[in-house]
Coordinates of C-alpha atoms in Angstrom, one line a residue:
M1 CA -15.8 -22.5 5.7
S2 CA -12.2 -23.0 4.8
E3 CA -10.5 -26.0 6.4
E4 CA -7.9 -23.6 7.7
K5 CA -9.3 -20.5 9.4
T6 CA -5.9 -18.9 9.4
S7 CA -3.6 -17.9 6.7
E8 CA 0.2 -18.0 6.7
T9 CA 0.5 -15.5 3.9
P10 CA -1.8 -12.9 2.3
W11 CA -3.6 -14.5 -0.6
V12 CA -2.6 -11.7 -2.9
E13 CA 1.0 -12.9 -2.5
K14 CA 0.2 -16.6 -2.3
Y15 CA -1.7 -16.5 -5.7
R16 CA 0.5 -13.9 -7.4
P17 CA 1.3 -15.3 -10.9
K18 CA 4.9 -16.4 -11.4
S19 CA 4.7 -16.3 -15.2
L20 CA 2.7 -14.2 -17.7
K21 CA 1.3 -17.5 -19.0
E22 CA -0.4 -17.9 -15.6
M23 CA -2.0 -14.5 -15.7
A24 CA -5.3 -13.3 -16.9
L25 CA -3.8 -10.3 -18.7
P26 CA -5.7 -7.0 -18.7
T27 CA -6.3 -5.2 -21.9
A28 CA -4.0 -2.3 -22.7
K29 CA -3.8 0.6 -25.1
L30 CA -0.9 2.6 -26.4
N31 CA -1.8 5.9 -28.2
R32 CA -5.4 4.8 -28.0
K33 CA -4.7 1.6 -30.0
K34 CA -5.2 -1.8 -28.3
V35 CA -1.9 -3.7 -27.9
D36 CA -0.6 -7.1 -26.6
L37 CA 0.9 -5.7 -23.3
A38 CA 3.0 -8.9 -22.6
E39 CA 4.5 -9.0 -26.1
D40 CA 5.1 -5.2 -26.1
L41 CA 7.0 -5.3 -22.8
K42 CA 9.1 -8.4 -23.9
E43 CA 10.0 -6.6 -27.1
F44 CA 10.8 -3.4 -25.1
I45 CA 13.3 -5.2 -22.9
K46 CA 14.8 -7.2 -25.7
N47 CA 15.4 -4.1 -27.8
F48 CA 16.7 -2.2 -24.7
F49 CA 19.6 -4.6 -24.1
K50 CA 20.4 -4.9 -27.8
Q51 CA 20.5 -1.1 -28.4
K52 CA 22.3 -0.5 -25.1
A53 CA 25.0 -2.9 -25.9
E54 CA 25.6 -1.2 -29.3
L55 CA 25.5 2.2 -27.7
N56 CA 28.0 1.2 -24.9
E57 CA 30.4 -0.1 -27.6
K58 CA 30.2 3.3 -29.5
N59 CA 30.7 5.2 -26.2
R60 CA 33.8 3.1 -25.4
Q61 CA 35.2 4.0 -28.8
I62 CA 34.4 7.7 -28.1
R63 CA 36.1 7.6 -24.8
A64 CA 39.2 6.0 -26.3
D65 CA 39.3 8.6 -29.1
N66 CA 38.8 11.5 -26.6
R67 CA 41.9 10.5 -24.7
T68 CA 44.1 11.5 -27.6
A69 CA 42.0 14.2 -29.1
S70 CA 42.2 17.9 -28.4
E71 CA 39.5 19.5 -26.2
K72 CA 37.8 21.0 -29.3
E73 CA 37.8 17.7 -31.1
Q74 CA 36.3 15.6 -28.3
K75 CA 32.9 14.1 -28.8
E76 CA 30.0 13.7 -26.3
E77 CA 29.0 10.2 -25.4
Q78 CA 25.6 9.1 -26.8
T79 CA 22.6 8.2 -24.7
L80 CA 19.6 6.0 -25.5
P81 CA 16.5 7.9 -26.3
P82 CA 14.2 8.0 -23.2
E83 CA 11.4 6.2 -25.1
K84 CA 13.7 3.2 -25.6
A85 CA 14.8 3.1 -21.9
A86 CA 11.5 3.3 -20.0
V87 CA 7.8 2.8 -20.2
L88 CA 4.9 3.7 -18.0
L89 CA 1.9 1.5 -17.1
E90 CA -1.1 3.6 -16.0
G91 CA -4.3 2.1 -14.5
Q92 CA -6.3 1.9 -11.3
P93 CA -4.9 0.2 -8.2
G94 CA -5.1 -3.5 -7.9
I95 CA -5.5 -4.5 -11.5
G96 CA -2.1 -6.3 -11.8
K97 CA 0.4 -3.8 -13.1
T98 CA 3.1 -4.8 -10.5
S99 CA 2.3 -8.5 -10.9
I100 CA 2.8 -8.2 -14.7
V101 CA 6.3 -6.7 -14.1
Y102 CA 7.3 -9.5 -11.7
A103 CA 5.9 -12.2 -13.9
L104 CA 7.7 -10.8 -16.9
A105 CA 10.9 -10.7 -15.0
N106 CA 10.5 -14.4 -14.0
D107 CA 9.9 -15.3 -17.6
L108 CA 13.0 -13.5 -18.8
N109 CA 15.1 -14.7 -15.8
M110 CA 15.6 -11.2 -14.5
E111 CA 15.9 -9.6 -11.1
V112 CA 13.4 -6.8 -10.2
I113 CA 14.9 -3.8 -8.4
E114 CA 11.8 -2.0 -7.0
T115 CA 11.2 1.3 -5.4
N116 CA 8.0 3.1 -4.5
A117 CA 8.1 6.7 -5.6
S118 CA 5.4 7.7 -3.1
D119 CA 7.7 6.6 -0.3
T120 CA 11.0 8.0 -1.9
R121 CA 9.7 11.3 -3.3
T122 CA 12.7 13.5 -3.1
K123 CA 15.5 13.9 -5.6
D124 CA 18.1 12.7 -3.0
A125 CA 16.1 9.7 -2.0
I126 CA 15.5 8.5 -5.6
E127 CA 19.1 9.0 -6.5
A128 CA 20.3 7.2 -3.4
G129 CA 17.9 4.3 -4.0
L130 CA 18.4 3.7 -7.7
K131 CA 21.1 5.8 -9.4
E132 CA 24.0 3.4 -8.7
T133 CA 21.9 0.4 -9.3
S134 CA 20.9 1.7 -12.7
K135 CA 24.4 2.5 -13.8
S136 CA 26.2 -0.9 -13.7
R137 CA 26.4 -4.3 -12.3
G138 CA 28.0 -4.8 -8.9
I139 CA 31.2 -6.7 -8.3
M140 CA 29.4 -9.7 -6.9
D141 CA 27.3 -9.8 -10.1
F142 CA 30.4 -10.5 -12.2
I143 CA 31.6 -13.2 -9.8
T144 CA 28.3 -15.0 -9.5
E145 CA 26.9 -14.1 -13.0
K146 CA 23.7 -12.9 -11.5
K147 CA 20.5 -12.1 -13.5
K148 CA 20.0 -9.0 -15.5
K149 CA 18.1 -6.3 -13.7
L150 CA 14.7 -4.8 -14.4
I151 CA 14.0 -1.5 -12.5
L152 CA 10.4 -1.0 -11.3
I153 CA 9.4 2.5 -10.0
D154 CA 5.9 2.0 -8.5
E155 CA 3.3 4.7 -7.8
V156 CA 5.1 7.5 -9.6
D157 CA 1.8 9.5 -9.3
G158 CA 2.5 9.7 -5.6
I159 CA 5.0 12.4 -6.4
Y160 CA 3.3 15.8 -6.0
G161 CA 3.7 19.4 -4.7
T162 CA 6.7 21.5 -3.8
Q163 CA 8.0 19.1 -1.2
D164 CA 8.7 16.6 -4.0
R165 CA 10.3 19.2 -6.3
G166 CA 13.3 17.6 -8.1
A167 CA 11.9 14.1 -8.0
I168 CA 10.7 14.0 -11.6
P169 CA 13.9 15.5 -13.0
A170 CA 15.8 12.9 -11.0
I171 CA 13.8 10.1 -12.6
M172 CA 14.3 11.6 -16.1
D173 CA 18.1 11.8 -15.4
L174 CA 17.9 8.1 -14.3
I175 CA 16.2 7.2 -17.6
K176 CA 19.0 8.9 -19.6
T177 CA 21.9 7.0 -17.9
T178 CA 20.4 3.7 -16.9
Q179 CA 22.0 0.4 -17.9
F180 CA 18.8 -1.5 -17.3
P181 CA 15.2 -1.1 -18.6
I182 CA 12.8 0.9 -16.4
I183 CA 9.1 0.2 -16.0
M184 CA 7.1 2.8 -14.1
C185 CA 3.6 2.3 -12.7
A186 CA 1.0 4.9 -11.9
N187 CA -2.6 4.7 -10.6
E188 CA -4.0 7.8 -12.3
Y189 CA -3.2 10.7 -14.5
K190 CA -1.3 13.6 -12.8
S191 CA -0.4 16.9 -14.4
T192 CA 2.9 16.8 -12.5
L193 CA 3.9 13.8 -14.6
S194 CA 3.5 15.7 -17.9
T195 CA 7.3 15.5 -18.6
V196 CA 7.1 11.7 -18.2
Y197 CA 4.0 11.4 -20.4
N198 CA 5.6 13.5 -23.2
T199 CA 8.9 11.5 -23.1
I200 CA 8.2 7.8 -22.8
P201 CA 5.5 5.4 -24.0
K202 CA 2.4 5.4 -21.7
Y203 CA 0.3 2.2 -21.7
E204 CA -3.3 2.6 -20.4
V205 CA -4.0 -0.6 -18.5
H206 CA -7.7 -1.5 -18.0
P207 CA -9.3 -3.7 -15.3
L208 CA -10.1 -7.3 -16.0
S209 CA -13.5 -8.3 -17.0
K210 CA -15.9 -9.6 -14.4
N211 CA -15.8 -13.1 -16.0
K212 CA -12.0 -13.2 -15.7
I213 CA -12.2 -12.1 -12.1
I214 CA -14.8 -14.7 -11.3
N215 CA -12.6 -17.4 -12.8
I216 CA -9.7 -16.3 -10.6
V217 CA -11.9 -16.2 -7.5
E218 CA -13.4 -19.7 -8.2
N219 CA -9.9 -21.1 -8.6
I220 CA -8.8 -19.7 -5.2
I221 CA -12.0 -20.9 -3.5
K222 CA -11.3 -24.4 -4.9
K223 CA -7.7 -24.5 -3.8
E224 CA -8.5 -23.1 -0.3
K225 CA -11.5 -25.5 0.1
I226 CA -13.9 -22.7 1.1
T227 CA -17.5 -23.5 1.6
N228 CA -18.9 -20.5 3.5
I229 CA -19.1 -18.0 0.6
S230 CA -22.1 -17.8 -1.7
K231 CA -22.3 -16.8 -5.3
E232 CA -24.2 -13.7 -4.3
E233 CA -21.4 -12.7 -1.9
I234 CA -18.8 -13.2 -4.6
D235 CA -20.8 -10.9 -6.9
L236 CA -21.0 -8.4 -4.1
I237 CA -17.3 -8.5 -3.5
I238 CA -16.5 -8.0 -7.2
E239 CA -19.1 -5.2 -7.6
K240 CA -17.8 -3.4 -4.5
N241 CA -14.2 -3.4 -5.7
G242 CA -14.9 -2.2 -9.2
G243 CA -12.2 -4.0 -11.1
D244 CA -9.6 -4.0 -8.2
L245 CA -8.5 -7.7 -8.3
R246 CA -6.2 -7.2 -5.3
G247 CA -9.1 -5.8 -3.3
V248 CA -11.3 -8.7 -4.4
I249 CA -8.7 -11.3 -3.2
N250 CA -8.2 -9.4 0.1
D251 CA -11.9 -9.3 0.8
L252 CA -12.3 -12.9 -0.1
Q253 CA -9.6 -14.0 2.4
A254 CA -11.2 -11.8 5.1
I255 CA -14.7 -13.2 4.6
S256 CA -13.4 -16.8 4.5
L257 CA -12.0 -16.4 8.0
I258 CA -15.4 -15.7 9.6
S259 CA -17.6 -18.4 11.0
D260 CA -21.1 -18.2 12.3
K261 CA -22.0 -15.2 10.2
S262 CA -25.4 -14.0 9.1
E263 CA -26.2 -12.8 5.6
E264 CA -26.8 -9.3 6.9
I265 CA -23.4 -9.1 8.7
T266 CA -21.5 -10.5 5.7
E267 CA -23.0 -7.9 3.4
E268 CA -22.1 -5.1 5.8
M269 CA -18.6 -6.4 6.1
I270 CA -18.1 -6.6 2.3
Y271 CA -19.1 -3.0 1.9
N272 CA -16.9 -1.7 4.8
L273 CA -13.7 -3.7 4.1
H274 CA -11.1 -1.4 2.6
R275 CA -8.6 -2.3 -0.1
D276 CA -5.4 -3.5 1.6
T277 CA -7.0 -3.4 5.1
T278 CA -6.4 -7.1 5.6
E279 CA -2.8 -6.9 4.4
E280 CA -2.1 -3.9 6.6
I281 CA -3.7 -5.3 9.7
F282 CA -1.9 -8.6 9.4
G283 CA 1.5 -6.8 9.2
L284 CA 0.5 -4.2 11.9
L285 CA -0.4 -6.9 14.4
R286 CA 2.7 -8.9 13.9
D287 CA 4.9 -5.8 14.2
L288 CA 3.0 -4.7 17.3
F289 CA 3.3 -8.1 19.2
Q290 CA 6.7 -9.2 17.8
K291 CA 8.8 -6.1 17.1
V292 CA 7.7 -3.4 19.5
S293 CA 9.9 -3.0 22.5
S294 CA 8.8 0.3 23.9
L295 CA 5.7 2.4 24.2
N296 CA 7.1 5.0 21.9
E297 CA 7.6 2.4 19.2
A298 CA 4.0 1.3 19.6
R299 CA 2.8 4.9 19.2
K300 CA 4.8 5.4 16.0
L301 CA 3.4 2.1 14.6
T302 CA -0.2 3.1 15.3
D303 CA 0.4 6.7 14.2
K304 CA 1.4 5.7 10.7
S305 CA -1.5 3.3 10.3
D306 CA -4.9 4.5 8.9
V307 CA -6.8 1.5 10.3
D308 CA -9.8 2.7 12.3
Y309 CA -8.8 2.7 16.0
N310 CA -11.9 0.7 17.2
F311 CA -11.3 -1.8 14.4
L312 CA -7.7 -2.2 15.5
Y313 CA -8.8 -2.6 19.1
K314 CA -11.0 -5.6 18.1
W315 CA -8.2 -7.2 16.2
V316 CA -5.8 -6.8 19.2
N317 CA -8.5 -8.3 21.5
E318 CA -9.0 -11.3 19.3
N319 CA -5.3 -12.1 18.7
I320 CA -3.8 -11.7 22.2
P321 CA -3.8 -15.6 22.7
S322 CA -2.0 -16.0 19.4
F323 CA 1.0 -14.0 20.6
I324 CA 1.0 -14.3 24.4
Y325 CA 0.8 -17.7 26.1
S326 CA 2.0 -17.1 29.7
K327 CA -1.0 -17.1 32.1
S328 CA 0.4 -14.2 34.1
E329 CA 1.2 -12.1 31.0
L330 CA -2.1 -12.9 29.5
A331 CA -3.8 -11.6 32.7
T332 CA -1.8 -8.4 32.4
A333 CA -2.7 -7.9 28.8
Y334 CA -6.4 -8.4 29.4
E335 CA -6.3 -6.1 32.4
R336 CA -4.9 -3.3 30.3
L337 CA -7.4 -4.1 27.6
S338 CA -10.3 -3.8 30.0
K339 CA -9.0 -0.4 31.3
A340 CA -8.7 0.7 27.7
D341 CA -12.4 -0.4 27.2
V342 CA -13.5 1.7 30.2
I343 CA -11.6 4.8 28.9
F344 CA -13.2 4.3 25.5
G345 CA -16.6 4.2 27.0
R346 CA -16.0 7.6 28.7
I347 CA -14.7 9.0 25.4
R348 CA -17.8 8.1 23.5
K349 CA -20.3 8.9 26.3
N350 CA -18.8 12.3 27.2
M351 CA -16.9 13.1 24.0
E352 CA -13.7 13.4 26.0
W353 CA -11.4 12.9 23.0
S354 CA -8.4 14.1 25.1
L355 CA -8.5 10.7 26.7
L356 CA -7.8 8.9 23.3
P357 CA -4.0 8.8 23.8
Y358 CA -4.5 6.7 27.0
F359 CA -6.8 4.4 25.1
F360 CA -4.2 3.8 22.4
D361 CA -1.4 3.4 24.9
L362 CA -3.3 0.8 26.9
F363 CA -4.8 -1.4 24.1
A364 CA -1.9 -1.2 21.7
G365 CA 1.5 -0.6 23.4
G366 CA 0.3 -1.7 26.9
V367 CA -1.1 -5.0 25.7
A368 CA 1.9 -5.8 23.4
L369 CA 4.4 -4.9 26.1
A370 CA 2.6 -7.2 28.6
A371 CA 4.5 -10.1 27.0
K372 CA 7.9 -9.9 28.6
S373 CA 9.0 -13.5 27.9
S374 CA 6.3 -15.6 26.4
S375 CA 5.6 -13.8 23.1
S376 CA 6.5 -16.0 20.2
K377 CA 8.8 -14.5 17.6
K378 CA 7.9 -17.3 15.1
Y379 CA 5.1 -17.1 12.7
R380 CA 1.7 -16.9 14.5
P381 CA -1.6 -17.1 12.7
I382 CA -3.8 -14.0 12.7
R383 CA -7.5 -14.6 13.6
F384 CA -10.3 -12.4 12.3
P385 CA -12.4 -10.8 15.0
R386 CA -15.8 -12.3 15.9
Y387 CA -18.1 -9.4 15.0
I388 CA -21.6 -8.5 16.0
S389 CA -23.8 -6.6 13.5
S390 CA -22.3 -3.2 14.5
Y391 CA -18.9 -4.7 14.2
Y392 CA -16.9 -2.4 11.9
M393 CA -16.5 1.3 11.8
S394 CA -16.7 3.2 15.1
L395 CA -17.0 6.5 13.2
N396 CA -20.4 8.0 12.6
N397 CA -21.0 10.2 9.5
A398 CA -20.2 13.5 11.3
E399 CA -16.9 12.1 12.6
K400 CA -16.0 10.8 9.2
G401 CA -16.8 14.2 7.6
L402 CA -14.7 16.1 10.2
I403 CA -11.7 13.7 9.6
E404 CA -11.9 14.0 5.8
K405 CA -12.0 17.9 6.0
I406 CA -9.1 17.9 8.3
Q407 CA -7.1 15.6 6.0
E408 CA -7.8 18.0 3.1
H409 CA -5.6 20.5 4.9
Y410 CA -3.2 18.3 6.8
P411 CA -1.5 15.1 5.6
I412 CA -2.2 13.0 8.8
S413 CA -3.8 9.7 9.5
Q414 CA -7.2 9.1 10.9
N415 CA -5.8 8.0 14.2
E416 CA -3.5 11.1 14.4
A417 CA -6.5 13.4 13.7
F418 CA -8.6 11.8 16.5
R419 CA -5.9 11.3 19.0
D420 CA -4.0 14.6 18.6
L421 CA -5.7 17.2 16.5
I422 CA -9.4 17.0 17.3
P423 CA -8.8 17.3 21.1
F424 CA -6.7 20.4 20.4
L425 CA -9.3 21.9 18.0
K426 CA -12.0 21.1 20.6
Y427 CA -10.0 22.9 23.3
L428 CA -9.3 25.9 21.0
S429 CA -13.0 26.1 20.1
S430 CA -14.0 26.2 23.8
T431 CA -12.0 29.4 24.3
S432 CA -14.6 31.5 22.4
R433 CA -17.5 31.4 20.0
R434 CA -15.5 33.4 17.6
K435 CA -12.6 30.9 17.6
L436 CA -15.2 28.1 16.9
K437 CA -16.6 30.0 14.0
E438 CA -13.1 30.7 12.5
I439 CA -12.1 27.0 12.7
S440 CA -15.5 26.0 11.3
E441 CA -15.2 28.4 8.4
F442 CA -11.6 27.4 7.7
L443 CA -12.5 23.7 7.5
E444 CA -15.9 24.4 5.9
L445 CA -17.7 22.3 8.5
A446 CA -21.3 21.3 8.3
S447 CA -23.4 21.9 11.5
V448 CA -23.1 18.3 12.7
E449 CA -19.4 18.4 12.2
K450 CA -19.1 21.7 14.0
N451 CA -21.0 20.3 16.9
L452 CA -18.2 17.8 17.5
L453 CA -15.9 20.7 18.5
K454 CA -18.3 22.3 21.0

């Protein structure tokens, strides 16, 4: 096992390359032709600043001439063609698109200004977040001679539907007026991005080969002094993640934190770990124990998480001693946890899903708020739960199916569906057989999924 069973930072950040020279660069194509992505991006940025400087000088002259010219004789200022101002990197999650941008910026001594389009999907949000940044340098930049900027718009394929109307035009306006080069990243092709595809260069970025991923994994294993992961387990992790290097590193870190594990349990864990689960759970636990100050805040935190509720319960259980060290407050935390366990038993035995909010309130908010004075605000290590063979997902196939069909119609998390919507649907279905049939037909439920609402 690793000499250190805990980790101060997620390994995806710890081992993020600082330079393009440190990276195993993925292959990329532009207009179906293989290109050197690193060299192309360097050339794009170099040409952007050269052409922008020339254009700015021309526009200064146009503005000066316009001040003395009649209205009919005034000229419009020129803009840089969109294909010279921005590029798009498209490829599956976790293959290193964002890492390439940051490594490139480090190599060129630039500052990355990042926004996630899937989080800021409206016209107003995008303009508020980037428009002023893209136009000019700030006053402090002139005083301190700060670095040039590189704008990164991540997950632009997260923009979709009528609620995001105006976001793509806002991005296109940004491209026309920007004083800094823009690199956008997308995980997959989306028809809503056709304007972007038709306007700026789109690089197809492919996953790393298995051999390159193995080299990276072996380097991490050597540096972390890990001895409890076999070659077969490494192959399984790589196969399961299908080219997602970030997922491979997350799974590797998660597996390395487990002691006394059997081969069967490890295999089950590898197949059930989700990409970004480890990153998300580490941040969620720290926020829960160190930032939450009310039950309402705890509810909001667990609502926005899509971590399975029983999985989260086990993480909270394992990590109470890491965050609470007063004996009296520890006793209170474990008492609330035990009550949550009793309620959860009733939920699963009698299918009383209406009790789920009390389960959440006790094991999450109740436990976290037990620490009135002793909870440490400093860095605390996160420990991986000590699992038994049935350690991971609390959802059976019928429950998973019901959740997925609900999420096809409503943009809610797994936790919200179980805690809020399923109890309501169950109550509604109990009013009449006709109502149960209507709900079942609307959601297109299989018989086993329909039985959950009876």
